Short mmCIF file of C-alpha atoms and ligand atoms in Angstrom, two decimals:
data_model
loop_
_atom_site.label_atom_id
_atom_site.label_comp_id
_atom_site.label_asym_id
_atom_site.label_seq_id
_atom_site.Cartn_x
_atom_site.Cartn_y
_atom_site.Cartn_z
CA UNK A 195 3.74 15.37 -27.99
CA UNK A 196 0.11 17.63 -27.39
CA UNK A 197 -1.65 16.29 -25.10
CA UNK A 198 -4.90 16.43 -26.57
CA UNK A 199 -3.47 13.27 -28.79
CA UNK A 200 -2.46 11.55 -25.88
CA UNK A 201 -6.00 11.93 -24.04
CA UNK A 202 -7.43 10.36 -28.00
CA UNK A 203 -4.77 7.79 -27.62
CA UNK A 204 -6.35 6.36 -23.64
CA UNK A 205 -9.19 6.95 -24.82
CA UNK A 206 -9.06 4.83 -27.90
CA UNK A 207 -7.53 1.96 -25.38
CA UNK A 208 -3.14 2.17 -26.27
CA UNK A 209 -1.17 2.35 -23.68
CA UNK A 210 0.55 5.21 -23.56
CA UNK A 211 4.41 5.24 -22.66
CA UNK A 212 7.73 5.92 -20.92
CA UNK A 213 8.30 9.38 -22.50
CA UNK A 214 4.22 10.31 -22.85
CA UNK A 215 2.94 10.06 -18.76
CA UNK A 216 6.32 12.22 -17.77
CA UNK A 217 4.99 15.00 -20.65
CA UNK A 218 1.97 14.95 -19.03
CA UNK A 219 2.61 14.25 -14.92
CA UNK A 220 5.58 16.97 -16.38
CA UNK A 221 3.41 19.53 -17.50
CA UNK A 222 0.28 18.87 -15.74
CA UNK A 223 3.35 19.71 -12.47
CA UNK A 224 4.52 22.91 -13.97
CA UNK A 225 0.91 24.34 -15.11
CA UNK A 226 1.26 24.66 -18.40
CA UNK A 227 -1.50 21.09 -19.67
CA UNK A 228 -4.99 22.69 -17.86
CA UNK A 229 -7.01 20.53 -15.05
CA UNK A 230 -9.71 20.35 -18.40
CA UNK A 231 -8.12 18.14 -19.86
CA UNK A 232 -5.91 15.69 -17.16
CA UNK A 233 -10.00 15.39 -16.03
CA UNK A 234 -10.85 14.19 -19.78
CA UNK A 235 -7.66 12.01 -20.20
CA UNK A 236 -8.27 9.90 -15.94
CA UNK A 237 -11.30 9.36 -17.08
CA UNK A 238 -10.75 7.94 -19.52
CA UNK A 239 -7.92 5.76 -17.48
CA UNK A 240 -11.09 5.57 -15.41
CA UNK A 241 -12.73 2.90 -18.40
CA UNK A 242 -9.81 1.82 -20.49
CA UNK A 243 -7.61 1.16 -16.90
CA UNK A 244 -3.25 1.03 -17.48
CA UNK A 245 -1.04 -1.85 -17.86
CA UNK A 246 2.03 -2.46 -14.71
CA UNK A 247 3.95 -0.57 -16.91
CA UNK A 248 2.21 2.55 -17.57
CA UNK A 249 1.27 2.39 -14.01
CA UNK A 250 5.38 2.71 -12.59
CA UNK A 251 5.95 4.70 -15.11
CA UNK A 252 3.03 7.10 -13.93
CA UNK A 253 3.96 6.27 -10.41
CA UNK A 254 7.58 7.01 -10.93
CA UNK A 255 6.75 10.91 -12.87
CA UNK A 256 4.70 12.00 -10.00
CA UNK A 257 8.02 9.96 -7.41
CA UNK A 258 10.47 12.38 -9.19
CA UNK A 259 7.59 15.30 -9.28
CA UNK A 260 9.35 16.55 -6.41
CA UNK A 261 11.13 15.63 -3.28
CA UNK A 262 12.83 12.58 -2.56
CA UNK A 263 14.34 11.82 0.89
CA UNK A 264 18.22 10.40 0.93
CA UNK A 265 18.54 8.10 4.13
CA UNK A 266 21.28 6.50 1.99
CA UNK A 267 23.49 7.92 6.04
CA UNK A 268 21.93 6.04 8.26
CA UNK A 269 23.34 2.35 7.75
CA UNK A 270 21.96 -1.56 7.16
CA UNK A 271 18.22 -1.75 5.42
CA UNK A 272 15.90 0.71 6.31
CA UNK A 273 11.85 -0.21 7.02
CA UNK A 274 8.68 0.79 6.11
CA UNK A 275 4.65 0.36 6.12
CA UNK A 276 1.81 1.33 4.76
CA UNK A 277 -1.31 1.15 5.40
CA UNK A 278 -4.65 2.28 2.88
CA UNK A 279 -6.15 3.38 5.58
CA UNK A 280 -8.87 2.17 8.13
CA UNK A 281 -10.33 2.57 11.76
CA UNK A 282 -8.42 2.41 14.72
CA UNK A 283 -5.05 1.03 13.10
CA UNK A 284 -2.35 1.74 15.39
CA UNK A 285 -0.16 -0.44 14.13
CA UNK A 286 2.58 1.95 12.98
CA UNK A 287 3.03 3.42 16.79
CA UNK A 288 3.91 -0.21 17.81
CA UNK A 289 5.81 -1.75 14.60
CA UNK A 290 8.28 1.29 14.82
CA UNK A 291 9.51 0.89 18.27
CA UNK A 292 9.28 -2.98 18.20
CA UNK A 293 11.68 -3.62 15.27
CA UNK A 294 13.69 -0.21 16.52
CA UNK A 295 14.52 -2.00 19.91
CA UNK A 296 14.94 -5.70 17.82
CA UNK A 297 17.91 -3.50 15.45
CA UNK A 298 15.75 -2.85 12.58
CA UNK A 299 16.13 1.02 11.35
CA UNK A 300 12.98 3.03 11.59
CA UNK A 301 12.37 6.31 9.58
CA UNK A 302 9.34 7.21 8.90
CA UNK A 303 6.81 10.00 7.24
CA UNK A 304 2.96 10.22 8.33
CA UNK A 305 0.18 11.48 7.48
CA UNK A 306 -2.78 13.28 8.76
CA UNK A 307 -5.61 11.76 8.89
CA UNK A 308 -8.65 12.54 6.92
CA UNK A 309 -12.07 11.29 6.78
CA UNK A 310 -12.91 8.07 9.23
CA UNK A 311 -9.68 6.75 9.17
CA UNK A 312 -6.99 8.63 11.45
CA UNK A 313 -3.84 9.32 10.85
CA UNK A 314 0.28 8.48 12.85
CA UNK A 315 0.94 12.67 13.34
CA UNK A 316 -1.57 14.03 14.79
CA UNK A 317 -2.49 10.30 17.00
CA UNK A 318 1.13 11.57 18.50
CA UNK A 319 0.43 14.98 18.98
CA UNK A 320 -1.87 13.87 21.56
CA UNK A 321 1.82 13.56 23.91
CA UNK A 322 1.95 16.93 24.50
CA UNK A 323 5.51 17.99 23.33
CA UNK A 324 6.02 15.47 21.22
CA UNK A 325 7.35 17.87 17.65
CA UNK A 326 6.29 16.15 14.30
CA UNK A 327 7.96 18.24 11.54
CA UNK A 328 13.02 17.53 12.63
CA UNK A 329 15.02 19.23 10.22
CA UNK A 330 16.11 16.97 7.60
CA UNK A 331 19.45 15.98 9.33
CA UNK A 332 18.55 16.00 12.78
CA UNK A 333 15.72 12.48 11.29
CA UNK A 334 18.39 10.71 9.58
CA UNK A 335 20.57 11.37 13.51
CA UNK A 336 17.88 10.49 15.56
CA UNK A 337 17.58 7.33 13.16
CA UNK A 338 21.10 6.51 13.47
CA UNK A 339 21.09 7.44 16.78
CA UNK A 340 18.37 4.81 18.31
CA UNK A 341 17.33 3.48 15.41
CA UNK A 342 13.38 4.74 15.67
CA UNK A 343 11.95 8.71 13.87
CA UNK A 344 8.66 9.28 13.38
CA UNK A 345 7.62 12.69 11.46
CA UNK A 346 5.14 14.32 9.62
CA UNK A 347 5.33 14.91 5.92
CA UNK A 348 8.28 18.10 5.17
CA UNK A 349 9.54 19.07 2.13
CA UNK A 350 7.50 18.08 -1.41
CA UNK A 351 7.51 14.83 -2.05
CA UNK A 352 4.94 14.01 -4.68
CA UNK A 353 3.32 17.46 -5.76
CA UNK A 354 2.17 15.92 -8.39
CA UNK A 355 0.12 13.68 -6.96
CA UNK A 356 -1.37 16.32 -4.51
CA UNK A 357 -2.77 17.70 -7.57
CA UNK A 358 -4.28 15.25 -9.81
CA UNK A 359 -5.65 13.48 -6.70
CA UNK A 360 -7.27 16.92 -5.09
CA UNK A 361 -8.64 16.60 -9.25
CA UNK A 362 -9.37 12.83 -9.24
CA UNK A 363 -11.84 14.32 -5.34
CA UNK A 364 -13.76 16.61 -7.62
CA UNK A 365 -14.40 14.41 -11.19
CA UNK A 366 -15.37 10.96 -9.82
CA UNK A 367 -11.77 8.78 -10.90
CA UNK A 368 -10.05 8.73 -7.19
CA UNK A 369 -11.94 4.46 -7.55
CA UNK A 370 -9.11 3.48 -10.13
CA UNK A 371 -6.88 0.45 -8.88
CA UNK A 372 -3.76 2.39 -11.38
CA UNK A 373 -4.28 5.68 -10.44
CA UNK A 374 -4.72 4.21 -6.52
CA UNK A 375 -2.13 2.30 -6.46
CA UNK A 376 0.40 4.93 -8.46
CA UNK A 377 -0.96 7.35 -5.96
CA UNK A 378 0.98 5.63 -2.11
CA UNK A 379 3.55 3.61 -4.38
CA UNK A 380 4.31 6.88 -5.28
CA UNK A 381 5.41 8.39 -1.72
CA UNK A 382 6.06 5.74 -1.00
CA UNK A 383 9.26 5.29 -3.10
CA UNK A 384 9.77 8.50 -2.41
CA UNK A 385 10.24 7.47 1.36
CA UNK A 386 13.75 5.82 0.74
CA UNK A 387 13.24 3.31 1.93
CA UNK A 388 14.47 -0.39 0.65
CA UNK A 389 11.28 -2.51 2.01
CA UNK A 390 7.54 -1.77 2.65
CA UNK A 391 5.20 -4.07 3.63
CA UNK A 392 1.70 -2.88 2.22
CA UNK A 393 -1.36 -3.87 4.26
CA UNK A 394 -3.37 -3.35 1.79
CA UNK A 395 -6.84 -3.96 3.63
CA UNK A 396 -10.00 -5.04 3.15
CA UNK A 397 -13.49 -4.76 4.25
CA UNK A 398 -16.27 -2.05 4.49
CA UNK A 399 -14.16 0.05 6.50
CA UNK A 400 -11.83 0.61 4.07
CA UNK A 401 -10.41 1.55 0.52
CA UNK A 402 -11.57 -1.75 -0.78
CA UNK A 403 -14.68 -3.22 -0.27
CA UNK A 404 -14.21 -6.37 -1.45
CA UNK A 405 -11.14 -9.07 -1.63
CA UNK A 406 -11.03 -9.64 -5.94
CA UNK A 407 -10.32 -5.20 -5.26
CA UNK A 408 -7.72 -6.08 -2.74
CA UNK A 409 -5.48 -8.74 -4.41
CA UNK A 410 -5.67 -6.80 -7.78
CA UNK A 411 -4.57 -3.30 -5.34
CA UNK A 412 -2.30 -5.36 -4.36
CA UNK A 413 -0.69 -6.85 -6.60
CA UNK A 414 -0.18 -4.06 -8.93
CA UNK A 415 1.51 -2.43 -6.43
CA UNK A 416 3.59 -5.06 -5.42
CA UNK A 417 5.33 -5.34 -9.05
CA UNK A 418 5.33 -1.04 -9.43
CA UNK A 419 7.46 -1.75 -6.70
CA UNK A 420 9.55 -4.65 -7.88
CA UNK A 421 9.91 -2.46 -11.11
CA UNK A 422 11.01 1.01 -9.16
CA UNK A 423 13.91 -1.55 -7.46
CA UNK A 424 12.12 -1.80 -3.90
CA UNK A 425 11.19 -5.21 -2.26
CA UNK A 426 7.57 -4.40 -1.33
CA UNK A 427 4.88 -7.35 -0.03
CA UNK A 428 1.95 -6.99 0.52
CA UNK A 429 -0.57 -7.77 3.51
CA UNK A 430 -4.27 -8.66 3.02
CA UNK A 431 -5.94 -8.04 6.53
CA UNK A 432 -9.37 -7.85 7.57
CA UNK A 433 -10.82 -4.10 8.09
CA UNK A 434 -14.84 -5.66 8.44
CA UNK A 435 -14.32 -4.59 12.65
CA UNK A 436 -12.41 -1.95 14.26
CA UNK A 437 -8.36 -3.40 14.90
CA UNK A 438 -8.61 -3.36 18.71
CA UNK A 439 -10.90 -1.66 20.68
CA UNK A 440 -10.00 2.51 20.90
CA UNK A 441 -11.15 4.74 18.41
CA UNK A 442 -9.48 8.18 18.46
CA UNK A 443 -6.34 9.43 17.99
CA UNK A 444 -4.87 9.40 22.46
CA UNK A 445 -7.12 6.43 22.95
CA UNK A 446 -5.12 5.36 20.38
CA UNK A 447 -1.81 6.83 21.37
CA UNK A 448 -3.34 4.56 25.29
CA UNK A 449 -3.57 1.52 23.47
CA UNK A 450 -0.53 1.44 21.16
CA UNK A 451 1.46 1.74 24.98
CA UNK A 452 -1.33 -1.76 26.49
CA UNK A 453 0.19 -2.92 23.44
CA UNK A 454 3.95 -2.46 24.09
CA UNK A 455 3.64 -3.47 27.36
CA UNK A 456 2.50 -6.66 26.62
CA UNK A 457 -1.72 -6.37 26.73
CA UNK A 458 -2.63 -5.48 23.83
CA UNK A 459 -5.56 -6.74 21.92
CA UNK A 460 -5.32 -9.47 19.75
CA UNK A 461 -5.96 -8.39 16.61
CA UNK A 462 -3.51 -5.38 17.07
CA UNK A 463 -0.52 -7.21 17.90
CA UNK A 464 -1.27 -10.48 15.15
CA UNK A 465 -1.26 -7.87 11.91
CA UNK A 466 1.72 -6.07 14.12
CA UNK A 467 3.78 -8.66 14.17
CA UNK A 468 3.12 -10.89 11.05
CA UNK A 469 3.74 -7.44 8.97
CA UNK A 470 6.95 -7.00 11.09
CA UNK A 471 8.21 -10.57 10.79
CA UNK A 472 7.94 -10.08 7.15
CA UNK A 473 10.25 -6.66 8.20
CA UNK A 474 13.00 -8.42 10.32
CA UNK A 475 13.37 -10.87 6.85
CA UNK A 476 13.66 -7.97 4.82
CA UNK A 477 16.17 -6.54 7.02
CA UNK A 478 18.30 -9.47 7.27
CA UNK A 479 17.60 -9.44 10.96
CA UNK A 480 16.13 -12.74 10.89
CA UNK A 481 16.41 -15.70 8.34
CA UNK A 482 13.43 -17.38 10.00
CA UNK A 483 9.61 -16.32 9.41
CA UNK A 484 7.69 -18.27 12.59
CA UNK A 485 11.35 -17.28 14.09
CA UNK A 486 11.26 -13.51 13.91
CA UNK A 487 7.43 -13.73 15.31
CA UNK A 488 8.65 -15.58 18.79
CA UNK A 489 11.05 -12.65 19.38
CA UNK A 490 8.79 -9.76 18.41
CA UNK A 491 6.38 -11.15 20.65
CA UNK A 492 9.25 -11.81 23.15
CA UNK A 493 10.16 -7.59 22.87
CA UNK A 494 6.06 -6.37 23.67
CA UNK A 495 5.85 -8.43 26.30
CA UNK A 496 9.76 -8.16 28.21
CA UNK A 497 9.70 -4.48 27.85
CA UNK A 498 12.11 -3.80 25.53
CA UNK A 499 9.35 -2.05 22.69
CA UNK A 500 7.88 -0.16 25.29
CA UNK A 501 11.45 0.97 26.52
CA UNK A 502 12.72 2.24 23.10
CA UNK A 503 8.35 3.48 22.83
CA UNK A 504 9.93 5.93 25.27
CA UNK A 505 13.26 7.09 23.68
CA UNK A 506 10.55 8.25 20.81
CA UNK A 507 9.08 10.49 22.82
CA UNK A 508 11.68 11.63 25.06
CA UNK A 509 14.32 12.39 21.65
CA UNK A 510 11.59 14.18 20.05
CA UNK A 511 10.69 16.29 22.92
CA UNK A 512 7.47 14.06 24.05
CA UNK A 513 6.46 14.29 28.05
CA UNK A 514 7.37 11.12 29.98
CA UNK A 515 5.29 12.28 32.90
CA UNK A 516 2.08 12.43 31.04
CA UNK A 517 2.74 8.22 29.78
CA UNK A 518 3.16 7.70 33.40
CA UNK A 519 -1.23 7.68 33.41
CA UNK A 520 -2.17 7.47 29.71
CA UNK A 521 -5.40 8.09 31.21
CA UNK A 522 -5.17 10.58 32.02
CA UNK A 523 -4.59 12.09 27.82
CA UNK A 524 -8.42 10.92 28.40
CA UNK A 525 -11.25 13.53 27.71
CA UNK A 526 -13.11 13.53 31.80
CA UNK A 527 -16.71 13.41 30.19
CA UNK A 528 -18.37 9.79 29.21
CA UNK A 529 -20.85 8.53 28.34
CA UNK A 530 -21.45 4.74 27.40
CA UNK A 531 -23.83 3.40 24.48
CA UNK A 532 -25.78 0.42 26.22
CA UNK A 533 -27.31 -2.72 23.53
CA UNK A 534 -30.60 -2.24 23.56
CA UNK A 535 -30.71 -7.20 22.16
CA UNK A 536 -28.58 -9.33 23.13
CA UNK A 537 -26.57 -11.86 21.82
CA UNK A 538 -23.93 -12.76 18.95
CA UNK A 539 -22.27 -9.33 18.28
CA UNK A 540 -21.91 -11.34 14.52
CA UNK A 541 -20.82 -7.85 12.35
CA UNK A 542 -19.05 -4.41 13.01
CA UNK A 543 -19.20 -1.72 9.96
CA UNK A 544 -15.73 -0.04 11.37
CA UNK A 545 -16.91 2.67 9.13
CA UNK A 546 -19.71 3.67 10.77
CA UNK A 547 -17.83 3.19 13.99
CA UNK A 548 -15.39 5.54 12.80
CA UNK A 549 -17.84 8.05 11.27
CA UNK A 550 -19.30 8.01 15.26
CA UNK A 551 -15.63 8.98 16.68
CA UNK A 552 -15.35 11.09 14.09
CA UNK A 553 -19.09 13.36 15.28
CA UNK A 554 -16.70 13.19 18.46
CA UNK A 555 -14.65 15.26 16.72
CA UNK A 556 -11.94 13.23 16.35
CA UNK A 557 -11.48 12.80 13.09
CA UNK A 558 -11.38 16.42 10.02
CA UNK A 559 -14.66 15.81 7.14
CA UNK A 560 -11.87 19.16 5.09
CA UNK A 561 -8.13 18.58 5.45
CA UNK A 562 -8.98 22.20 6.88
CA UNK A 563 -11.08 21.39 9.80
CA UNK A 564 -9.07 21.37 13.40
CA UNK A 565 -10.09 17.77 15.78
CA UNK A 566 -9.91 17.27 19.32
CA UNK A 567 -6.68 14.70 20.36
CA UNK A 568 -8.97 14.09 23.64
CA UNK A 569 -11.85 12.15 22.13
CA UNK A 570 -13.50 9.02 20.40
CA UNK A 571 -14.62 5.45 21.35
CA UNK A 572 -13.82 2.75 23.50
CA UNK A 573 -15.40 -0.97 22.37
CA UNK A 574 -16.12 -2.97 24.63
CA UNK A 575 -17.52 -5.49 22.32
CA UNK A 576 -15.99 -7.55 18.76
CA UNK A 577 -16.91 -10.03 16.00
CA UNK A 578 -18.43 -12.80 18.56
CA UNK A 579 -19.04 -11.46 21.38
CA UNK A 580 -21.70 -11.63 23.57
CA UNK A 581 -24.35 -8.42 24.52
CA UNK A 582 -26.45 -8.42 27.17
CA UNK A 583 -29.46 -5.65 26.88
CA UNK A 584 -28.68 -3.15 28.81
CA UNK A 585 -25.01 -3.93 28.81
CA UNK A 586 -22.33 -0.90 27.69
CA UNK A 587 -21.10 -1.48 24.04
CA UNK A 588 -19.15 1.22 24.01
CA UNK A 589 -17.62 3.87 25.97
CA UNK A 590 -17.17 7.42 23.93
CA UNK A 591 -15.12 10.20 25.32
CA UNK A 592 -16.80 13.17 24.85
CA UNK A 593 -16.87 16.93 24.41
CA UNK A 594 -19.87 18.67 23.65
CA UNK A 595 -20.23 17.08 19.93
CA UNK A 596 -22.28 14.85 18.27
CA UNK A 597 -23.00 12.27 21.29
CA UNK A 598 -26.26 11.94 20.00
CA UNK A 599 -25.64 11.39 17.01
CA UNK A 600 -22.76 9.29 17.13
CA UNK A 601 -24.44 6.77 19.55
CA UNK A 602 -26.90 5.47 17.55
CA UNK A 603 -24.66 5.37 14.66
CA UNK A 604 -22.30 2.48 17.33
CA UNK A 605 -25.82 0.79 17.97
CA UNK A 606 -26.82 0.69 13.73
CA UNK A 607 -23.24 -0.47 13.17
CA UNK A 608 -23.03 -3.45 15.34
CA UNK A 609 -25.30 -6.32 14.07
CA UNK A 610 -26.73 -9.09 17.49
CA UNK A 611 -27.84 -12.15 16.58
CA UNK A 612 -27.79 -15.80 17.45
CA UNK A 613 -24.58 -17.00 15.16
CA UNK A 614 -21.21 -17.11 17.35
CA UNK A 615 -19.11 -15.37 14.24
CA UNK A 616 -15.72 -15.77 13.62
CA UNK A 617 -13.71 -13.66 11.33
CA UNK A 618 -10.41 -14.37 8.95
CA UNK A 619 -7.83 -11.52 9.49
CA UNK A 620 -4.67 -11.91 7.84
CA UNK A 621 -5.59 -13.06 4.29
CA UNK A 622 -3.57 -14.18 2.01
CA UNK A 623 0.51 -12.32 1.14
CA UNK A 624 1.78 -11.51 -1.54
CA UNK A 625 5.37 -10.91 -2.84
N1 URA B 772 -4.94 6.80 -0.80
C1 URA B 772 -3.29 7.31 -1.46
O1 URA B 772 -2.52 7.85 -1.49
N2 URA B 772 -3.97 7.68 -2.95
C2 URA B 772 -5.17 7.16 -3.12
O2 URA B 772 -5.15 7.70 -4.93
C3 URA B 772 -6.07 6.57 -2.57
C4 URA B 772 -5.73 6.04 -1.19
#
């Protein structure tokens, strides 16, 4: 097989076979095929697309380029969830303990944040002492014992995807649905879970800006999952405004704790319960979707989900005393952002709110950047809220950095008018 022939084949619009895709991925991972030829191939894929089978072969070849996690020692059905990334998305922090409190096994490897979207591992590190690295045996033992572990990615999961993603980033080939779907699914298929719910975000704070594109991505990922023998459900959920109110690492832990104590914002609770109900059914712990939702709501209200969160934090070395008053995890320096207008909040550009938190130091511009875990913002208004001129629309938790820029990003991100708008959060379910 010659790579130049395969580039020409894709350029001319023909599908690549399983063997051809494996040849490309193995050759690229081992350094036998150079970046310039893969760049040409990526651009050909960008224009000529890939069908469902090709996308599945690509996901599987990238999965097989590195380590897969073996969860077979843990009895029962193991579940996982994945979000395509949004602003204020702290669902994993709530969902994991909530599901584990109802008997589901939640063995999760999470990532760090990049750009305007945060990462669960950074958020958990804002709890003093919390260890995000566990040996593989300890990870398995902890899930067997308390039903949950949340750790950072270890080992060499899908190295072909890491290399390809870096190349896509500099060759303008990131925005290609088959490449995005196979990239995400290569890592999910390596995660060892039997059932996966994908939370595909749509809106200006998300990767997918339109519902049509989000549906295409969701359908393809579900299909790849099925062809690979996993149970995969995708939900399309809105990222027209940030999820919940708090954005920033310790701030999101704070809001997750409020939610686990039955005092969470409605949008965060709704998305968490919807994903949770699918996974309770997938794990064969419940058979009726509506009953599953009621059970999840009850576990948030009666303290059992929070108890499980404390067990998780303790098991991973976190200092529980520091959680008695989670506001102590936040920067003491605050600045209010005052509204310059009166009326209804009609739109909130989640991307710009995410950027505001990033400018304050909560997010990374590049993978190498360091972040401040105690900074971010608390958005007091959501779409549909009424605001008076001079009223605080957000509290910034700051160090020295980015305060004026964050303020102007927030003021520009929020459109105020005379219409009381309502948005639909859970848009579609794709199985
Ligand atoms: N997230 C991924 O993991 N891969 C992509 O290609 C896009 C988003």
